[in-house]
PDB file of C-alpha atoms in Angstrom:
ATOM      1  CA  GLU A 241      16.510 125.782  11.323  1.00 64.00           C
ATOM      2  CA  ALA A 242      15.237 129.587  11.653  1.00 81.00           C
ATOM      3  CA  GLY A 243      13.372 130.769   9.125  1.00 93.00           C
ATOM      4  CA  VAL A 244      12.761 134.011   7.113  1.00 96.00           C
ATOM      5  CA  ALA A 245      12.555 136.968   8.995  1.00 96.00           C
ATOM      6  CA  GLN A 246      11.052 140.390   8.502  1.00 97.00           C
ATOM      7  CA  SER A 247      10.958 143.525   9.958  1.00 97.00           C
ATOM      8  CA  PRO A 248       8.804 145.877  10.937  1.00 97.00           C
ATOM      9  CA  ARG A 249       5.736 143.460  11.261  1.00 96.00           C
ATOM     10  CA  TYR A 250       3.680 146.481  11.132  1.00 97.00           C
ATOM     11  CA  LYS A 251       4.104 150.190   9.619  1.00 98.00           C
ATOM     12  CA  ILE A 252       1.550 152.802   9.284  1.00 98.00           C
ATOM     13  CA  ILE A 253       2.622 155.969   7.272  1.00 98.00           C
ATOM     14  CA  GLU A 254       0.931 159.155   5.566  1.00 97.00           C
ATOM     15  CA  LYS A 255       1.013 159.255   1.859  1.00 96.00           C
ATOM     16  CA  ARG A 256       3.989 160.770   0.083  1.00 97.00           C
ATOM     17  CA  GLN A 257       6.099 159.418   3.264  1.00 98.00           C
ATOM     18  CA  SER A 258       8.707 156.870   2.660  1.00 97.00           C
ATOM     19  CA  VAL A 259       9.279 153.199   4.387  1.00 98.00           C
ATOM     20  CA  ALA A 260      11.726 150.445   3.818  1.00 98.00           C
ATOM     21  CA  PHE A 261      11.241 146.977   5.040  1.00 98.00           C
ATOM     22  CA  TRP A 262      14.223 144.185   6.079  1.00 97.00           C
ATOM     23  CA  CYS A 263      14.045 140.615   5.316  1.00 97.00           C
ATOM     24  CA  ASN A 264      16.968 138.318   6.562  1.00 96.00           C
ATOM     25  CA  PRO A 265      16.659 134.865   4.515  1.00 95.00           C
ATOM     26  CA  ILE A 266      16.891 131.209   5.712  1.00 94.00           C
ATOM     27  CA  SER A 267      20.807 130.817   5.802  1.00 93.00           C
ATOM     28  CA  GLY A 268      22.116 129.481   2.511  1.00 90.00           C
ATOM     29  CA  HIS A 269      19.218 130.596   0.644  1.00 92.00           C
ATOM     30  CA  ALA A 270      20.965 131.771  -2.770  1.00 90.00           C
ATOM     31  CA  THR A 271      17.462 133.591  -4.037  1.00 91.00           C
ATOM     32  CA  LEU A 272      15.350 136.216  -2.352  1.00 94.00           C
ATOM     33  CA  TYR A 273      11.930 137.441  -3.614  1.00 95.00           C
ATOM     34  CA  TRP A 274       9.857 140.503  -2.387  1.00 97.00           C
ATOM     35  CA  TYR A 275       6.045 139.691  -2.899  1.00 97.00           C
ATOM     36  CA  GLN A 276       3.483 142.529  -2.643  1.00 97.00           C
ATOM     37  CA  GLN A 277      -0.323 140.850  -1.349  1.00 95.00           C
ATOM     38  CA  ILE A 278      -3.118 142.946  -1.325  1.00 94.00           C
ATOM     39  CA  LEU A 279      -5.948 142.243   1.065  1.00 91.00           C
ATOM     40  CA  GLY A 280      -7.822 139.289  -0.705  1.00 88.00           C
ATOM     41  CA  GLN A 281      -5.291 138.487  -3.359  1.00 90.00           C
ATOM     42  CA  GLY A 282      -2.782 136.386  -3.629  1.00 92.00           C
ATOM     43  CA  PRO A 283       1.112 137.546  -3.672  1.00 94.00           C
ATOM     44  CA  LYS A 284       2.228 139.031  -6.560  1.00 95.00           C
ATOM     45  CA  LEU A 285       6.158 138.996  -7.364  1.00 94.00           C
ATOM     46  CA  LEU A 286       7.718 142.346  -7.133  1.00 96.00           C
ATOM     47  CA  ILE A 287      11.622 141.208  -7.594  1.00 95.00           C
ATOM     48  CA  GLN A 288      13.740 138.353  -7.314  1.00 93.00           C
ATOM     49  CA  PHE A 289      17.256 138.303  -6.603  1.00 93.00           C
ATOM     50  CA  GLN A 290      19.871 135.613  -7.189  1.00 90.00           C
ATOM     51  CA  ASN A 291      22.506 135.895  -4.851  1.00 88.00           C
ATOM     52  CA  ASN A 292      22.872 139.989  -4.566  1.00 84.00           C
ATOM     53  CA  GLY A 293      22.119 140.282  -8.672  1.00 91.00           C
ATOM     54  CA  VAL A 294      18.403 140.989  -9.811  1.00 92.00           C
ATOM     55  CA  VAL A 295      17.067 138.159 -11.825  1.00 89.00           C
ATOM     56  CA  ASP A 296      13.353 139.720 -12.589  1.00 90.00           C
ATOM     57  CA  ASP A 297      12.193 143.399 -11.312  1.00 93.00           C
ATOM     58  CA  SER A 298       9.434 143.466 -14.168  1.00 91.00           C
ATOM     59  CA  GLN A 299       6.708 143.835 -11.859  1.00 92.00           C
ATOM     60  CA  LEU A 300       8.388 146.436  -9.556  1.00 96.00           C
ATOM     61  CA  PRO A 301       7.162 149.857  -9.777  1.00 95.00           C
ATOM     62  CA  LYS A 302      10.320 151.729 -10.423  1.00 95.00           C
ATOM     63  CA  ASP A 303       9.363 155.197 -10.280  1.00 96.00           C
ATOM     64  CA  ARG A 304       8.725 154.803  -6.314  1.00 97.00           C
ATOM     65  CA  PHE A 305      10.010 150.858  -5.126  1.00 98.00           C
ATOM     66  CA  SER A 306      13.825 149.908  -4.736  1.00 97.00           C
ATOM     67  CA  ALA A 307      15.178 147.243  -3.651  1.00 97.00           C
ATOM     68  CA  GLU A 308      18.921 145.755  -2.807  1.00 96.00           C
ATOM     69  CA  ARG A 309      20.718 142.775  -1.616  1.00 95.00           C
ATOM     70  CA  LEU A 310      23.858 143.845  -0.520  1.00 83.00           C
ATOM     71  CA  LYS A 311      26.292 140.926   0.053  1.00 85.00           C
ATOM     72  CA  GLY A 312      24.119 138.480  -1.237  1.00 82.00           C
ATOM     73  CA  VAL A 313      22.096 138.084   2.312  1.00 92.00           C
ATOM     74  CA  ASP A 314      19.695 140.864   3.710  1.00 95.00           C
ATOM     75  CA  SER A 315      17.556 142.844   1.647  1.00 97.00           C
ATOM     76  CA  THR A 316      15.680 145.960   2.034  1.00 97.00           C
ATOM     77  CA  LEU A 317      12.679 146.821  -0.141  1.00 98.00           C
ATOM     78  CA  LYS A 318      11.639 150.768  -0.189  1.00 98.00           C
ATOM     79  CA  ILE A 319       8.715 152.887  -1.300  1.00 98.00           C
ATOM     80  CA  GLN A 320       9.330 156.257  -1.532  1.00 97.00           C
ATOM     81  CA  PRO A 321       6.849 158.323  -1.488  1.00 96.00           C
ATOM     82  CA  ALA A 322       3.924 155.801  -0.898  1.00 97.00           C
ATOM     83  CA  LYS A 323       0.694 155.957  -2.187  1.00 97.00           C
ATOM     84  CA  LEU A 324      -2.880 154.354  -0.612  1.00 97.00           C
ATOM     85  CA  GLU A 325      -2.588 151.836  -3.211  1.00 96.00           C
ATOM     86  CA  ASP A 326       0.568 150.293  -1.759  1.00 97.00           C
ATOM     87  CA  SER A 327      -1.484 149.351   1.515  1.00 98.00           C
ATOM     88  CA  ALA A 328      -0.709 145.676   1.638  1.00 97.00           C
ATOM     89  CA  VAL A 329       1.430 143.042   3.231  1.00 97.00           C
ATOM     90  CA  TYR A 330       5.129 142.808   1.823  1.00 98.00           C
ATOM     91  CA  LEU A 331       6.326 139.503   1.916  1.00 97.00           C
ATOM     92  CA  CYS A 332       9.841 138.072   1.562  1.00 97.00           C
ATOM     93  CA  ALA A 333      10.605 134.431   0.584  1.00 95.00           C
ATOM     94  CA  SER A 334      14.083 132.460  -0.257  1.00 93.00           C
ATOM     95  CA  SER A 335      14.765 129.334  -1.268  1.00 90.00           C
ATOM     96  CA  TRP A 336      18.197 127.207  -2.476  1.00 85.00           C
ATOM     97  CA  GLN A 337      16.054 124.790  -4.486  1.00 77.00           C
ATOM     98  CA  PRO A 338      14.432 126.572  -7.689  1.00 71.00           C
ATOM     99  CA  ARG A 339      10.996 125.316  -6.965  1.00 79.00           C
ATOM    100  CA  GLU A 340      10.595 125.543  -3.062  1.00 85.00           C
ATOM    101  CA  GLN A 341      10.086 129.094  -1.582  1.00 90.00           C
ATOM    102  CA  TYR A 342      10.147 129.743   1.940  1.00 93.00           C
ATOM    103  CA  PHE A 343       8.047 132.713   3.412  1.00 95.00           C
ATOM    104  CA  GLY A 344       8.515 135.097   5.709  1.00 96.00           C
ATOM    105  CA  PRO A 345       5.558 136.309   8.039  1.00 95.00           C
ATOM    106  CA  GLY A 346       5.128 139.831   6.235  1.00 96.00           C
ATOM    107  CA  THR A 347       5.208 143.403   6.977  1.00 97.00           C
ATOM    108  CA  ARG A 348       1.651 144.942   6.934  1.00 97.00           C
ATOM    109  CA  LEU A 349       1.842 148.225   5.459  1.00 98.00           C
ATOM    110  CA  THR A 350      -0.933 150.690   5.922  1.00 98.00           C
ATOM    111  CA  VAL A 351      -0.658 154.308   4.203  1.00 98.00           C
ATOM    112  CA  THR A 352      -3.159 157.100   5.228  1.00 97.00           C
TER     113      THR A 352
ATOM    114  CA  GLN B 138      -1.902 134.234 -19.942  1.00 53.00           C
ATOM    115  CA  GLN B 139       0.401 134.491 -17.044  1.00 63.00           C
ATOM    116  CA  GLN B 140      -3.102 134.010 -14.972  1.00 89.00           C
ATOM    117  CA  VAL B 141      -4.193 131.373 -12.452  1.00 95.00           C
ATOM    118  CA  LYS B 142      -7.777 131.230 -11.851  1.00 96.00           C
ATOM    119  CA  GLN B 143      -9.041 129.522  -8.381  1.00 97.00           C
ATOM    120  CA  SER B 144     -12.740 128.990  -7.054  1.00 96.00           C
ATOM    121  CA  PRO B 145     -14.311 129.120  -4.791  1.00 97.00           C
ATOM    122  CA  GLN B 146     -13.410 132.291  -3.341  1.00 96.00           C
ATOM    123  CA  SER B 147     -14.871 130.805   0.244  1.00 97.00           C
ATOM    124  CA  LEU B 148     -15.790 127.458   1.608  1.00 97.00           C
ATOM    125  CA  ILE B 149     -17.252 125.902   4.583  1.00 98.00           C
ATOM    126  CA  VAL B 150     -17.087 122.332   5.327  1.00 98.00           C
ATOM    127  CA  GLN B 151     -17.835 120.021   8.233  1.00 97.00           C
ATOM    128  CA  LYS B 152     -15.516 118.354   9.962  1.00 97.00           C
ATOM    129  CA  GLY B 153     -14.419 115.093   8.862  1.00 97.00           C
ATOM    130  CA  GLY B 154     -15.648 116.458   5.431  1.00 98.00           C
ATOM    131  CA  ILE B 155     -13.925 116.799   1.964  1.00 98.00           C
ATOM    132  CA  SER B 156     -12.915 120.078   1.231  1.00 98.00           C
ATOM    133  CA  ILE B 157     -12.101 120.621  -2.768  1.00 98.00           C
ATOM    134  CA  ILE B 158     -10.475 123.810  -4.154  1.00 98.00           C
ATOM    135  CA  ASN B 159     -10.078 124.120  -8.105  1.00 98.00           C
ATOM    136  CA  CYS B 160      -7.660 125.699 -10.034  1.00 98.00           C
ATOM    137  CA  ALA B 161      -6.873 126.745 -13.928  1.00 97.00           C
ATOM    138  CA  TYR B 162      -4.550 128.084 -16.151  1.00 96.00           C
ATOM    139  CA  GLU B 163      -3.472 129.012 -19.359  1.00 94.00           C
ATOM    140  CA  ASN B 164       0.023 129.545 -20.021  1.00 92.00           C
ATOM    141  CA  THR B 165       1.700 125.584 -21.014  1.00 91.00           C
ATOM    142  CA  ALA B 166       4.755 127.016 -19.821  1.00 90.00           C
ATOM    143  CA  PHE B 167       3.925 126.244 -16.312  1.00 93.00           C
ATOM    144  CA  ASP B 168       5.596 123.282 -14.896  1.00 91.00           C
ATOM    145  CA  TYR B 169       5.159 123.263 -11.321  1.00 93.00           C
ATOM    146  CA  PHE B 170       2.136 123.600  -9.631  1.00 96.00           C
ATOM    147  CA  PRO B 171       2.244 124.164  -5.767  1.00 95.00           C
ATOM    148  CA  TRP B 172      -0.418 124.817  -3.082  1.00 97.00           C
ATOM    149  CA  TYR B 173       0.293 127.165  -0.428  1.00 96.00           C
ATOM    150  CA  GLN B 174      -1.512 127.228   2.887  1.00 97.00           C
ATOM    151  CA  GLN B 175      -1.477 130.624   4.996  1.00 95.00           C
ATOM    152  CA  PHE B 176      -2.909 131.476   8.478  1.00 95.00           C
ATOM    153  CA  PRO B 177      -3.867 134.908   9.567  1.00 92.00           C
ATOM    154  CA  GLY B 178      -0.630 136.828  10.335  1.00 89.00           C
ATOM    155  CA  LYS B 179       1.511 134.467   8.862  1.00 92.00           C
ATOM    156  CA  GLY B 180       3.151 133.967   5.608  1.00 93.00           C
ATOM    157  CA  PRO B 181       2.514 131.164   2.839  1.00 94.00           C
ATOM    158  CA  ALA B 182       3.857 127.703   3.837  1.00 95.00           C
ATOM    159  CA  LEU B 183       4.099 125.141   0.827  1.00 93.00           C
ATOM    160  CA  LEU B 184       1.752 122.127   1.379  1.00 96.00           C
ATOM    161  CA  ILE B 185       2.006 119.792  -1.534  1.00 95.00           C
ATOM    162  CA  ALA B 186       2.971 120.427  -4.712  1.00 95.00           C
ATOM    163  CA  ILE B 187       2.791 118.457  -8.316  1.00 95.00           C
ATOM    164  CA  ARG B 188       4.559 118.350 -11.659  1.00 93.00           C
ATOM    165  CA  PRO B 189       2.821 118.247 -14.858  1.00 91.00           C
ATOM    166  CA  ASP B 190       3.769 114.781 -15.850  1.00 92.00           C
ATOM    167  CA  VAL B 191       1.352 113.198 -12.699  1.00 93.00           C
ATOM    168  CA  SER B 192      -1.893 112.868 -12.836  1.00 95.00           C
ATOM    169  CA  GLU B 193      -2.089 112.811  -8.961  1.00 97.00           C
ATOM    170  CA  LYS B 194       0.078 113.439  -5.786  1.00 97.00           C
ATOM    171  CA  LYS B 195      -0.961 112.482  -2.190  1.00 97.00           C
ATOM    172  CA  GLU B 196       0.487 113.242   0.875  1.00 96.00           C
ATOM    173  CA  GLY B 197      -1.528 112.680   4.002  1.00 97.00           C
ATOM    174  CA  ARG B 198      -5.150 114.128   3.853  1.00 97.00           C
ATOM    175  CA  PHE B 199      -3.788 116.223   0.948  1.00 98.00           C
ATOM    176  CA  THR B 200      -4.158 114.788  -2.128  1.00 97.00           C
ATOM    177  CA  ILE B 201      -3.206 117.307  -5.652  1.00 97.00           C
ATOM    178  CA  SER B 202      -5.496 116.283  -8.981  1.00 96.00           C
ATOM    179  CA  PHE B 203      -3.951 117.100 -12.692  1.00 96.00           C
ATOM    180  CA  ASN B 204      -5.694 117.473 -15.469  1.00 96.00           C
ATOM    181  CA  LYS B 205      -2.925 118.610 -18.123  1.00 94.00           C
ATOM    182  CA  SER B 206      -5.161 118.484 -21.213  1.00 94.00           C
ATOM    183  CA  ALA B 207      -7.939 120.757 -19.753  1.00 96.00           C
ATOM    184  CA  LYS B 208      -5.093 122.912 -17.771  1.00 96.00           C
ATOM    185  CA  GLN B 209      -6.663 122.241 -14.329  1.00 97.00           C
ATOM    186  CA  PHE B 210      -5.610 121.256 -11.096  1.00 97.00           C
ATOM    187  CA  SER B 211      -7.243 120.465  -7.474  1.00 98.00           C
ATOM    188  CA  LEU B 212      -6.574 120.431  -3.814  1.00 98.00           C
ATOM    189  CA  HIS B 213      -8.774 117.445  -1.739  1.00 98.00           C
ATOM    190  CA  ILE B 214      -8.398 117.748   1.932  1.00 98.00           C
ATOM    191  CA  MET B 215     -10.017 114.837   3.072  1.00 98.00           C
ATOM    192  CA  ASP B 216     -11.182 114.342   6.700  1.00 98.00           C
ATOM    193  CA  SER B 217     -10.872 117.818   6.730  1.00 98.00           C
ATOM    194  CA  GLN B 218     -10.161 119.291  10.637  1.00 97.00           C
ATOM    195  CA  PRO B 219     -11.008 122.781  12.563  1.00 97.00           C
ATOM    196  CA  GLY B 220      -6.936 123.351  12.162  1.00 97.00           C
ATOM    197  CA  ASP B 221      -7.344 123.452   8.433  1.00 98.00           C
ATOM    198  CA  SER B 222      -9.213 126.437   8.685  1.00 98.00           C
ATOM    199  CA  ALA B 223      -6.848 128.951   6.632  1.00 97.00           C
ATOM    200  CA  THR B 224      -6.296 130.991   3.338  1.00 97.00           C
ATOM    201  CA  TYR B 225      -5.339 128.260   0.522  1.00 98.00           C
ATOM    202  CA  PHE B 226      -3.345 129.380  -2.665  1.00 97.00           C
ATOM    203  CA  CYS B 227      -2.570 127.984  -5.735  1.00 97.00           C
ATOM    204  CA  ALA B 228       0.285 128.723  -7.660  1.00 96.00           C
ATOM    205  CA  ALA B 229       1.778 127.878 -10.827  1.00 95.00           C
ATOM    206  CA  SER B 230       5.724 128.146 -11.621  1.00 91.00           C
ATOM    207  CA  MET B 231       7.890 128.251 -14.996  1.00 86.00           C
ATOM    208  CA  GLU B 232      11.602 128.580 -15.360  1.00 80.00           C
ATOM    209  CA  THR B 233      13.247 131.854 -16.073  1.00 73.00           C
ATOM    210  CA  GLY B 234      16.722 133.059 -16.444  1.00 67.00           C
ATOM    211  CA  GLY B 235      18.469 132.308 -13.175  1.00 62.00           C
ATOM    212  CA  GLY B 236      15.097 131.052 -11.194  1.00 69.00           C
ATOM    213  CA  ASN B 237      11.645 130.691 -11.032  1.00 77.00           C
ATOM    214  CA  LYS B 238       8.403 132.690 -11.273  1.00 83.00           C
ATOM    215  CA  LEU B 239       5.283 131.784  -8.927  1.00 90.00           C
ATOM    216  CA  THR B 240       2.144 133.372 -10.217  1.00 93.00           C
ATOM    217  CA  PHE B 241      -0.703 132.918  -7.631  1.00 95.00           C
ATOM    218  CA  GLY B 242      -4.287 132.305  -7.412  1.00 96.00           C
ATOM    219  CA  THR B 243      -6.727 134.737  -5.602  1.00 94.00           C
ATOM    220  CA  GLY B 244      -6.988 132.420  -2.763  1.00 96.00           C
ATOM    221  CA  THR B 245      -9.541 130.014  -1.039  1.00 97.00           C
ATOM    222  CA  GLN B 246     -10.783 130.846   2.550  1.00 97.00           C
ATOM    223  CA  LEU B 247     -11.622 127.403   4.345  1.00 98.00           C
ATOM    224  CA  LYS B 248     -13.392 127.304   7.372  1.00 98.00           C
ATOM    225  CA  VAL B 249     -13.759 123.701   8.730  1.00 98.00           C
ATOM    226  CA  GLU B 250     -16.656 123.960  11.376  1.00 97.00           C
ATOM    227  CA  LEU B 251     -17.521 121.534  14.201  1.00 91.00           C
TER     228      LEU B 251
END
């Protein structure tokens, strides 16, 4: 079974630029999550989708972050404009059972 | 109320020894407690999990001990091996409308020395 795929793996941008991350969940997984993991910290949930509907986006900085999940499969997370404090690893996870989340390898973002 | 506190921040154990990582939570609405293992450059991977109606769960060399009254839980790694060197995160989960929400601890960097 293929795992959660994410791209790109690494991205370096300057502050105020825009960036987008892509996630392809495990086939059949209805729930998709985006997490932000700052160096030395645990992952923090940004947004959760159930199929293509948003379940929880309470911790998503909506003034600069947006996410969508078209057709209930792939998802993109966008940051516009980026700030220095957005430097982190962005993790995508998916699940079909409510409690078991499978994580992708993440995208490491560096904002200079 | 949503925090999960984890200690120690880092841990060095000799090969064959026991690694112990502790976590504590505040919110009694949490009802599922997984542990994740993360290697550099990889995403976290589910290692073992426990529900609060059980005081202990063992899978191979990994054991979770759970103390509901103290709101604490811990991971024990028996016969620790160099391949266990990774960052370990405890987490706590609760049901939310349409899904479940994971709150992670801050992580413990484990190094197992030969």
